[in-house]
Coordinates of C-alpha atoms in Angstrom, one line a residue:
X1 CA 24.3 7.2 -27.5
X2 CA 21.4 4.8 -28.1
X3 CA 20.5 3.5 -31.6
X4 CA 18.5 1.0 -32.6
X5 CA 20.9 -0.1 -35.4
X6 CA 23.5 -0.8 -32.7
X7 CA 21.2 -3.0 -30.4
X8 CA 21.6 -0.7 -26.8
X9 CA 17.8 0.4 -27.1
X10 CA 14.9 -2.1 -26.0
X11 CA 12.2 -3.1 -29.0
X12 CA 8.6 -2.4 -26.9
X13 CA 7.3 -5.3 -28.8
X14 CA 9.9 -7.7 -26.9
X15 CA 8.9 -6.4 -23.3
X16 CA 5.3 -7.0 -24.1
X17 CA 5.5 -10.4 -25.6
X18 CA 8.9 -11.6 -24.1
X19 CA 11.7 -12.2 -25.8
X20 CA 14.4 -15.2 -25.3
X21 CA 18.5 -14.3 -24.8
X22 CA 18.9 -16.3 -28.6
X23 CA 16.0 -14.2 -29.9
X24 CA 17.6 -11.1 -28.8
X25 CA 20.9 -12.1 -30.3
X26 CA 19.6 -13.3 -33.5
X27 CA 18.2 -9.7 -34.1
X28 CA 21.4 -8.3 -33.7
X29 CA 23.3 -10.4 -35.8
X30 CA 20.7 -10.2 -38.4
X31 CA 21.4 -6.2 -39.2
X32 CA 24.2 -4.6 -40.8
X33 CA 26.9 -3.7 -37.8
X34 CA 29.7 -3.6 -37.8
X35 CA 31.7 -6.7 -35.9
X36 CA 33.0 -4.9 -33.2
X37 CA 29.4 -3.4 -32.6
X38 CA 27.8 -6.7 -32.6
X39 CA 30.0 -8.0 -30.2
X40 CA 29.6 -4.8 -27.7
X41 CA 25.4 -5.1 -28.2
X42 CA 26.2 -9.4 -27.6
X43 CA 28.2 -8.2 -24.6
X44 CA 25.7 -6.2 -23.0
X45 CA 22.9 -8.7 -23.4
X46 CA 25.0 -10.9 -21.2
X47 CA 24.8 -8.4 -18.7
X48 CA 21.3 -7.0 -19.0
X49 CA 19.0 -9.7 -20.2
X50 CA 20.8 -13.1 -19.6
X51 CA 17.8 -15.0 -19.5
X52 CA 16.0 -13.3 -22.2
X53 CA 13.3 -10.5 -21.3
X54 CA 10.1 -11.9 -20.1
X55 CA 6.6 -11.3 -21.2
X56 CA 5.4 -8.7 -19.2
X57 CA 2.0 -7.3 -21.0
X58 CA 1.0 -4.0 -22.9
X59 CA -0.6 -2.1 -19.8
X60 CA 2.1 -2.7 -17.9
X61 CA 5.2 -1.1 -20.2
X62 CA 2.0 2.2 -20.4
X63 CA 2.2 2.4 -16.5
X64 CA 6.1 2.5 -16.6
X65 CA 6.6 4.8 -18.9
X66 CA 3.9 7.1 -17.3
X67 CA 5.7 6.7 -14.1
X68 CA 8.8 7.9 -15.5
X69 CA 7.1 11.2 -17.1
X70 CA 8.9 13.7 -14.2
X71 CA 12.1 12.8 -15.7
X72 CA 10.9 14.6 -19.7
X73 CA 11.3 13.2 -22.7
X74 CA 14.0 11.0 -21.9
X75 CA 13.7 7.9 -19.9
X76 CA 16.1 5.6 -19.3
X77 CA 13.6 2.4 -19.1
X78 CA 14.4 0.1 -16.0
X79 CA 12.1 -3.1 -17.2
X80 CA 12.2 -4.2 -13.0
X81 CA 9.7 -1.0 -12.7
X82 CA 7.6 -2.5 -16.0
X83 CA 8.0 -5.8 -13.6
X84 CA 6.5 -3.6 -10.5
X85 CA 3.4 -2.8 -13.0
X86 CA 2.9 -6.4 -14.0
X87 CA 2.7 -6.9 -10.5
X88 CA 0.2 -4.5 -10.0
X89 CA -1.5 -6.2 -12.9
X90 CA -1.6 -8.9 -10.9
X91 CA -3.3 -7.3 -8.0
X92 CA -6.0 -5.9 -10.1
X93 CA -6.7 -9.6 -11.1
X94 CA -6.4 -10.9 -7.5
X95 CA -8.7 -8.0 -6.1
X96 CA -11.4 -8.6 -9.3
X97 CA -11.7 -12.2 -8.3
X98 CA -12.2 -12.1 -4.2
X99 CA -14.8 -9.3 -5.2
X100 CA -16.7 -11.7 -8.0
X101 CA -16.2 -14.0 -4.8
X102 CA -18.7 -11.5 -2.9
X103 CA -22.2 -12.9 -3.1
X104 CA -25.1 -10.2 -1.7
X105 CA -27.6 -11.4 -0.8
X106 CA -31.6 -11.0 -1.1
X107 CA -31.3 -7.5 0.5
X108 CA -30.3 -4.8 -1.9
X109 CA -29.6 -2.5 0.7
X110 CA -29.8 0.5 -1.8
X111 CA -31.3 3.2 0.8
X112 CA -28.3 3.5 3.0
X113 CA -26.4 6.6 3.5
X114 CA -22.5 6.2 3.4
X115 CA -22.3 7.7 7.0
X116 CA -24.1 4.7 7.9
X117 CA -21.5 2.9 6.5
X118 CA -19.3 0.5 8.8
X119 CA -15.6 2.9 9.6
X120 CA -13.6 0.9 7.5
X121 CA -16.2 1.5 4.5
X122 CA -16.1 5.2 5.2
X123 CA -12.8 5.7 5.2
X124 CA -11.9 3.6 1.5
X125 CA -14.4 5.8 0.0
X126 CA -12.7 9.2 1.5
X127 CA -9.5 7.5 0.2
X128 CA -11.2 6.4 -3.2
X129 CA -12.5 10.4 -3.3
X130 CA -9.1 12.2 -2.5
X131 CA -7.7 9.6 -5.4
X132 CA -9.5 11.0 -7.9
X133 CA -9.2 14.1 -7.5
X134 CA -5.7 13.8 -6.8
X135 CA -6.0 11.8 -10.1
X136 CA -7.7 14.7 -12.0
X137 CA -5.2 17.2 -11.1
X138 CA -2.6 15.1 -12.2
X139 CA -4.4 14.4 -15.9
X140 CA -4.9 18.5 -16.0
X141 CA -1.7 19.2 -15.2
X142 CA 0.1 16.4 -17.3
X143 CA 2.1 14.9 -14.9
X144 CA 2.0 11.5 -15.5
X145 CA 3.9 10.1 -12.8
X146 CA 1.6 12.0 -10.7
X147 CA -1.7 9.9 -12.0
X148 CA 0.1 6.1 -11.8
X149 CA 1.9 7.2 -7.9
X150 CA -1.9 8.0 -6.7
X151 CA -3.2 5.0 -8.6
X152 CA -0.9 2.9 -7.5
X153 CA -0.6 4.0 -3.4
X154 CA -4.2 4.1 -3.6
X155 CA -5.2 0.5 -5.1
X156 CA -2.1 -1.1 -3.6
X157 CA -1.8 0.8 0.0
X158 CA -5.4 1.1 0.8
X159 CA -7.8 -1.2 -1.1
X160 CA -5.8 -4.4 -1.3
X161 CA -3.7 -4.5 1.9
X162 CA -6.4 -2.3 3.9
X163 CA -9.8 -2.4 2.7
X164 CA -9.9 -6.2 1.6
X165 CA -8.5 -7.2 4.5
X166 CA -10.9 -5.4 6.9
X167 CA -14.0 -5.7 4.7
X168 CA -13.9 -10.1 6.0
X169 CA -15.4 -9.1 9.2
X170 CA -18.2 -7.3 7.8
X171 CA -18.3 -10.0 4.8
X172 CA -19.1 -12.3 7.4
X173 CA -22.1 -9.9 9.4
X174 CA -25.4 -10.6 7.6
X175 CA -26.6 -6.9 8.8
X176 CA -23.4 -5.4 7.0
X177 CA -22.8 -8.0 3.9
X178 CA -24.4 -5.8 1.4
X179 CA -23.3 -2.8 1.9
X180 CA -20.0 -3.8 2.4
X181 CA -20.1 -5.8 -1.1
X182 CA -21.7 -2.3 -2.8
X183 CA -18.6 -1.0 -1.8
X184 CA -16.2 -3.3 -3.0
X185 CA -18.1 -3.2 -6.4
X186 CA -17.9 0.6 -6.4
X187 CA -14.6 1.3 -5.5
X188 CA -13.6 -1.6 -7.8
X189 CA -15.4 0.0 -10.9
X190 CA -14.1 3.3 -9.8
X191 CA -10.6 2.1 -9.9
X192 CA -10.7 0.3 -13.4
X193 CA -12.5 3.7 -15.0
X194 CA -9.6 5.4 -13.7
X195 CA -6.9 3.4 -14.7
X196 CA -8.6 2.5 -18.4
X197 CA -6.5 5.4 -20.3
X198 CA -2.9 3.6 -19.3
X199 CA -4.0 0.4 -18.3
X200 CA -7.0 -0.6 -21.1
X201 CA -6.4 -3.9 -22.1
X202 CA -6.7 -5.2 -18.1
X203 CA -9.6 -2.6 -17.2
X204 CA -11.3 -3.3 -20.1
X205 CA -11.4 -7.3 -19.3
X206 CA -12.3 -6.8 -15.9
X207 CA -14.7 -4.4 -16.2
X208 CA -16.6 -6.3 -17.7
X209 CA -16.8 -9.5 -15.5
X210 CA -17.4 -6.9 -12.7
X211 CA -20.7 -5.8 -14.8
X212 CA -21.7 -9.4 -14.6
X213 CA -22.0 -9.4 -10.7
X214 CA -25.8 -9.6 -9.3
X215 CA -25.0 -6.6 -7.2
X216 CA -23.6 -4.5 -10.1
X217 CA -26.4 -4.1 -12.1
X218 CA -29.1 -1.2 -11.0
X219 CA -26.9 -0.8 -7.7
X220 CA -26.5 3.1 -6.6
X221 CA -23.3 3.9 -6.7
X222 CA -21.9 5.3 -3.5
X223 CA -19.0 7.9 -5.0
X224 CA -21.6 8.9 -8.1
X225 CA -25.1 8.3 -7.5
X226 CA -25.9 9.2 -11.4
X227 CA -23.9 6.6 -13.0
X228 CA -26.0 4.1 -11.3
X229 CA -28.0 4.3 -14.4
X230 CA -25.5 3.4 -16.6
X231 CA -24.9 0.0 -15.1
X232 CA -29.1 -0.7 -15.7
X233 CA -29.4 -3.8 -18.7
X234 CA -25.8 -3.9 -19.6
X235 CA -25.5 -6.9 -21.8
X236 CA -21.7 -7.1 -22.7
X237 CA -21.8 -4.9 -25.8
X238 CA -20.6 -1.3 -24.1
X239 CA -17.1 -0.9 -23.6
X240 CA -15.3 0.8 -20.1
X241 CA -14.1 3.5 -22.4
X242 CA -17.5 4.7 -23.5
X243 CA -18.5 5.2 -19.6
X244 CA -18.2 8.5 -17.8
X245 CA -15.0 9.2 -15.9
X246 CA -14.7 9.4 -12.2
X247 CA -15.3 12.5 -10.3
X248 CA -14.0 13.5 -7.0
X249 CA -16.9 15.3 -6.3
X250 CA -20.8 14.0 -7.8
X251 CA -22.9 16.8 -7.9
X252 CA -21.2 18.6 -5.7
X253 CA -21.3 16.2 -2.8
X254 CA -17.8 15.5 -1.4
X255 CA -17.1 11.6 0.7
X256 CA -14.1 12.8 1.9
X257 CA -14.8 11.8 6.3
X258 CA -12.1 13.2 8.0
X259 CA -13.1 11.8 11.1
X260 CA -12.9 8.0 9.7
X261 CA -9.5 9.1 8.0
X262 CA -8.3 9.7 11.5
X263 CA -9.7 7.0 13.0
X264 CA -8.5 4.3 10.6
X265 CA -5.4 5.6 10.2
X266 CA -4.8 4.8 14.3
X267 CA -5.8 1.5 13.6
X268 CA -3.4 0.9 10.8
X269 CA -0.8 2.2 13.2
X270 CA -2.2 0.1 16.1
X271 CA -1.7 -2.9 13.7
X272 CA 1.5 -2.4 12.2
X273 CA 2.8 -1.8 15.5
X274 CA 1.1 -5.5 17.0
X275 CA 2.1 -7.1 13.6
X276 CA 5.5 -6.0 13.7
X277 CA 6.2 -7.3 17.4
X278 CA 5.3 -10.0 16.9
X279 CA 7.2 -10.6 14.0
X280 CA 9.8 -9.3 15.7
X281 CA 10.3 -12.4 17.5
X282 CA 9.4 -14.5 14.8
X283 CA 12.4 -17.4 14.6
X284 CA 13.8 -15.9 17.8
X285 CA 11.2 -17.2 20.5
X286 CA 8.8 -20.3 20.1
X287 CA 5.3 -19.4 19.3
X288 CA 4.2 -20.4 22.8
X289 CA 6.1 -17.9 24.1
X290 CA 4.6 -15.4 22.0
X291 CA 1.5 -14.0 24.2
X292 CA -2.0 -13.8 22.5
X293 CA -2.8 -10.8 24.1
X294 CA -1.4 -7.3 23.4
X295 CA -1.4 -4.2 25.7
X296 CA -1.8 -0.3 24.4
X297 CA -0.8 2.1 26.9
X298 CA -2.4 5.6 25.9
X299 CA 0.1 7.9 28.1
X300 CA -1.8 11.3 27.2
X301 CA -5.3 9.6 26.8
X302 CA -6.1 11.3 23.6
X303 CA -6.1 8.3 21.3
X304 CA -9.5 7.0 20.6
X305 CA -9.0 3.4 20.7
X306 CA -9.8 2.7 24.2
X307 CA -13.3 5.3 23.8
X308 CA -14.3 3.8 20.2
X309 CA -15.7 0.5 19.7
X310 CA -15.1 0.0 16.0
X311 CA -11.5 1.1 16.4
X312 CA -11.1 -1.0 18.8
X313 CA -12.7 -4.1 16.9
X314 CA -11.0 -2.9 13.9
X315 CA -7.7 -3.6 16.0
X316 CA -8.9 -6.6 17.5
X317 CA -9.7 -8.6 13.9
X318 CA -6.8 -7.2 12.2
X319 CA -3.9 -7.5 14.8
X320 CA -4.9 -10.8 14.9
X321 CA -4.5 -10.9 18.6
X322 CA -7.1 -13.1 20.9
X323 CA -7.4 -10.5 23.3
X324 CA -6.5 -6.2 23.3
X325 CA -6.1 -4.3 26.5
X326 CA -6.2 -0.5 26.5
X327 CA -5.4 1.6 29.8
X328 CA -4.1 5.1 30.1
X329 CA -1.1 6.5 31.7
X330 CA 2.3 4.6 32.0
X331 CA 1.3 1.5 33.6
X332 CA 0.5 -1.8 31.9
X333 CA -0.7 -4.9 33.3
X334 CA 1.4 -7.6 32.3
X335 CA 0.2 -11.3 33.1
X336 CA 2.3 -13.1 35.7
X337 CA 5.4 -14.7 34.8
X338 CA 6.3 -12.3 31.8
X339 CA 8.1 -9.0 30.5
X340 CA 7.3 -7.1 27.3
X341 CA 8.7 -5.8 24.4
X342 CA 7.5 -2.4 23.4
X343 CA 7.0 -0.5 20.2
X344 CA 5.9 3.1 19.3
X345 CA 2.5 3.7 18.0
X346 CA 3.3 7.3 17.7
X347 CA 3.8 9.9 19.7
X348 CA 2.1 9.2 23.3
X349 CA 1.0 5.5 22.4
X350 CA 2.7 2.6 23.0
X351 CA 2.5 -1.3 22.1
X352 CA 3.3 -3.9 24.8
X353 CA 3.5 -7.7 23.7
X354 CA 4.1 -10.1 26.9
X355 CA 6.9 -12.5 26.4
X356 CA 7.7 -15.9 28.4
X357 CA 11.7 -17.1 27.9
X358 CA 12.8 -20.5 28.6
X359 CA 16.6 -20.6 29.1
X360 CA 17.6 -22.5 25.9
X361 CA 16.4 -19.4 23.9
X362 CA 19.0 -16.9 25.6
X363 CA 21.6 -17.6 22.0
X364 CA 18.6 -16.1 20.3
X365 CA 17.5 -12.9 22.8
X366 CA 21.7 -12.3 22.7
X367 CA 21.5 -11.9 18.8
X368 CA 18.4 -9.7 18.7
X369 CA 20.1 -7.6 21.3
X370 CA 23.1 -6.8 19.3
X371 CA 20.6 -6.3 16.2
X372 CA 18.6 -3.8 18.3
X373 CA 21.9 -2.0 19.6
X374 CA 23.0 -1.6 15.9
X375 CA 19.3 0.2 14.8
X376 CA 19.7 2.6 18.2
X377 CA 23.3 3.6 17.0
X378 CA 21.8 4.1 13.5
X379 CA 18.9 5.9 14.5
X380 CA 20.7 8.1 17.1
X381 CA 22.7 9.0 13.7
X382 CA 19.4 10.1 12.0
X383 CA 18.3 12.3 14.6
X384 CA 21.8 14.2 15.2
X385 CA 21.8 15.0 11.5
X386 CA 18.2 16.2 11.2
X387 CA 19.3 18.5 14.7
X388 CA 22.2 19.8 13.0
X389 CA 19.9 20.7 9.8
X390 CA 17.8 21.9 11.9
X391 CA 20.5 24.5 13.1
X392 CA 21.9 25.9 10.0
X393 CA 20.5 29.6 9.1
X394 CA 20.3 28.3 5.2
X395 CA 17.6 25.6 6.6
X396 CA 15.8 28.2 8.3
X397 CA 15.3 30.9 5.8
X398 CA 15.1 28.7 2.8
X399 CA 13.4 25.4 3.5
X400 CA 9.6 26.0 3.4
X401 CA 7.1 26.5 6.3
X402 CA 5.4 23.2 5.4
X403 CA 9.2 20.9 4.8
X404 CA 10.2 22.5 8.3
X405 CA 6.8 20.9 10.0
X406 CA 7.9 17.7 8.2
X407 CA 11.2 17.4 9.2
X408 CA 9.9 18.3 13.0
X409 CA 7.2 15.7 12.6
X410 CA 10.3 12.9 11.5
X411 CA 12.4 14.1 14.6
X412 CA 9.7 13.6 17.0
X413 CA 9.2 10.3 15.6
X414 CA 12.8 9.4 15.0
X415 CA 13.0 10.0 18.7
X416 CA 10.0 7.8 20.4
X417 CA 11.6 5.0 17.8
X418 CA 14.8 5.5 19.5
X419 CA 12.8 5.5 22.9
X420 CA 11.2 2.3 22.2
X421 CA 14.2 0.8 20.5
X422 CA 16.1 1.4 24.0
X423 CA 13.3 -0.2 25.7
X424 CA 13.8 -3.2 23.9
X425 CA 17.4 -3.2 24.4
X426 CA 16.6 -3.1 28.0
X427 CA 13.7 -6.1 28.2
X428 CA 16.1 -8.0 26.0
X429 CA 18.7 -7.4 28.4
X430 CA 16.5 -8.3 31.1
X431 CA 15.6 -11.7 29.5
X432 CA 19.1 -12.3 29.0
X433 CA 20.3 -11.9 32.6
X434 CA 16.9 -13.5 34.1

């Protein structure tokens, strides 16, 4: 049973403000236990906080213990999740500066249209759009855990390790700076009006630095078009709470763009899949045997990435490969003198990354080959037990229409991983015996 009086609950005001290991002791010693209770409570402070508890911030212990709301009334506080949220704190910081970073320009570049956006603009705001709402349903329904998972996959996910990342190219394109900076300004203050009810202290800061950017005041604001007039002549006296919340949908007009969902989505796939080749080999081959190019071999031809040219630009920039070829079928042309390693885009679509071995690297291939040989094995295990789900009656007539489409949807991927993985095992094989 917890109790304060026996020193096995954590004081709030230690995990916001830190606490050192003597600090935490003296408090115990300084009530009226019993002996044996102090030493139990001195004991378990040698396990759980040997170095003390560090100082981890007010809006970061409100984001845990929203997070933990699905659980009831009880929670059994794990401070490496309020840890996670100070990191997330951090973020926001991080994000708030490279946007302050963002000068426009001369051209305000109010009059355009978000479909005139460039794809990667398009697509944050559809993200930014489902968010809220996804927020708002969360709020009405008062599931907590809910508002901080949507907040967080949505900030974290898709803003910082997506949308900053992509928005340098167009950072960089005089006919595409401004607009690209209104965006980052208005998802930005979108995201900091969200998160102001559990995170205030941090929003509240940051909002109003934003305010101070030449492009935030008088700007029209792409997800609400009426609030532009509440950014007109701020002068540092109104407060983030005192603004409107987000809405999903501004008058009725929804961002949601399924099409650039799609499309982006295939490049983050395209990416991930050229990223992780790459780093696949990472400390196993030299870098100069590491092609700069990277092929895509579309076996069904329905991807778009060989037919669209911002998907395919979006690829190129963020792969960071010199050169990307795209062909259809189940050839590739690989340039003289090397093999590939492949990797599964999904279903249909498959990465190729050329590969030149000396000899003196064959200690290297031979440990990747037993490391690939161990994920096949692991993988093939997967598979054989989602199959033999699959085959029960229970599964069948219990698990819903929309878990059974999931758990296809995982098979069929669990299997082109294991199809790729074997084609690795293979090249590897190859190199080794070349």
């Amino acid at each position: 049973k917890m109790s304060k009086s026996l020193g096995n609950v954590i004081d709030p005001l230690h995990v916001i403000e830190g606490c050192s290991r003597e600090a935490l002791e003296t408090a115990i010693r300084s009530g009226n236990l019993d002996q044996r209770e102090v030493d139990r409570a001195v004991a378990n402070l040698d396990t759980e906080f040997p170095e003390g508890i560090p100082e981890l911030g007010t809006d970061a212990l409100r984001l845990a213990l929203a997070s933990y709301m699905h659980n009831g009334p009880a929670i059994n506080l794990d401070l490496s999740r309020v840890v996670t949220w100070r990191h997330f704190g951090n973020k926001v910081w991080n994000a708030t500066r490279f946007v302050l970073m963002q000068e426009p320009g001369n051209d305000s570049a109010n009059n355009i249209a978000p479909v005139q956006l460039p794809l990667e603009a398009r697509w944050i705001l559809s993200k930014l759009s489902r968010t809220t709402a996804s927020c708002h349903e969360a709020l009405a329904a008062k599931e907590l855990d809910k508002f901080t998972q949507a907040l967080q996959e949505f900030f974290i996910g898709d803003f910082c390790d997506v949308f900053l990342e992509a928005s340098k190219g167009p950072l960089g394109d005089p006919s595409q700076r401004v607009p690209t900076v209104r965006v980052l300004v208005d998802v930005l203050d979108v995201s900091l009006r969200l998160m102001h009810p559990f995170a205030p202290f941090i929003s509240e800061e940051l909002w109003h630095r934003l305010r101070m950017h030449p492009i935030a005041a008088g700007h029209v604001s792409f997800s609400d078009p009426a609030y532009s007039a509440g950014l007109e002549g701020f002068d540092g006296t109104q407060s983030v709470g005192l603004q409107p919340y987000p809405v999903a949908n501004p008058d009725g007009c929804s961002l949601v763009d399924l099409e650039a969902e799609e499309d982006m989505q295939l490049v983050i796939d395209c990416v991930r899949a050229a990223r992780g080749l790459k780093e696949k080999l990472t400390g196993i081959l030299d870098a100069a045997a590491l092609s700069e190019e990277i092929h895509f071999v579309d076996a069904g031809g329905q991807s778009v990435l060989a037919t669209s040219e911002p998907v395919l630009q979006l690829v190129e920039r963020l792969a960071r490969f010199n050169t990307i070829h795209v062909s259809e079928g189940d050839a590739v042309q690989l340039p003289a003198g090397t093999t590939a390693l492949e990797m599964a885009v999904r279903p249909g679509l498959v990465a190729h990354l050329p590969v030149r071995v000396t000899a003196g690297e064959r200690d290297k291939l031979a440990a990747e080959h037993a490391r690939v040989l161990k994920r096949i094995a692991k993988a093939n295990k997967a598979a054989e037990k989602l199959e033999t789900t699959f085959a029960t009656e229970r599964y069948r007539a219990k698990a819903p229409p929309h878990v059974q489409e999931r758990d296809q949807e995982r098979l069929v991927q669990a299997r082109a991983d294991i199809e790729s993985l074997e084609t690795t095992a293979a090249t590897l094989q190859d190199l080794l015996r070349a």
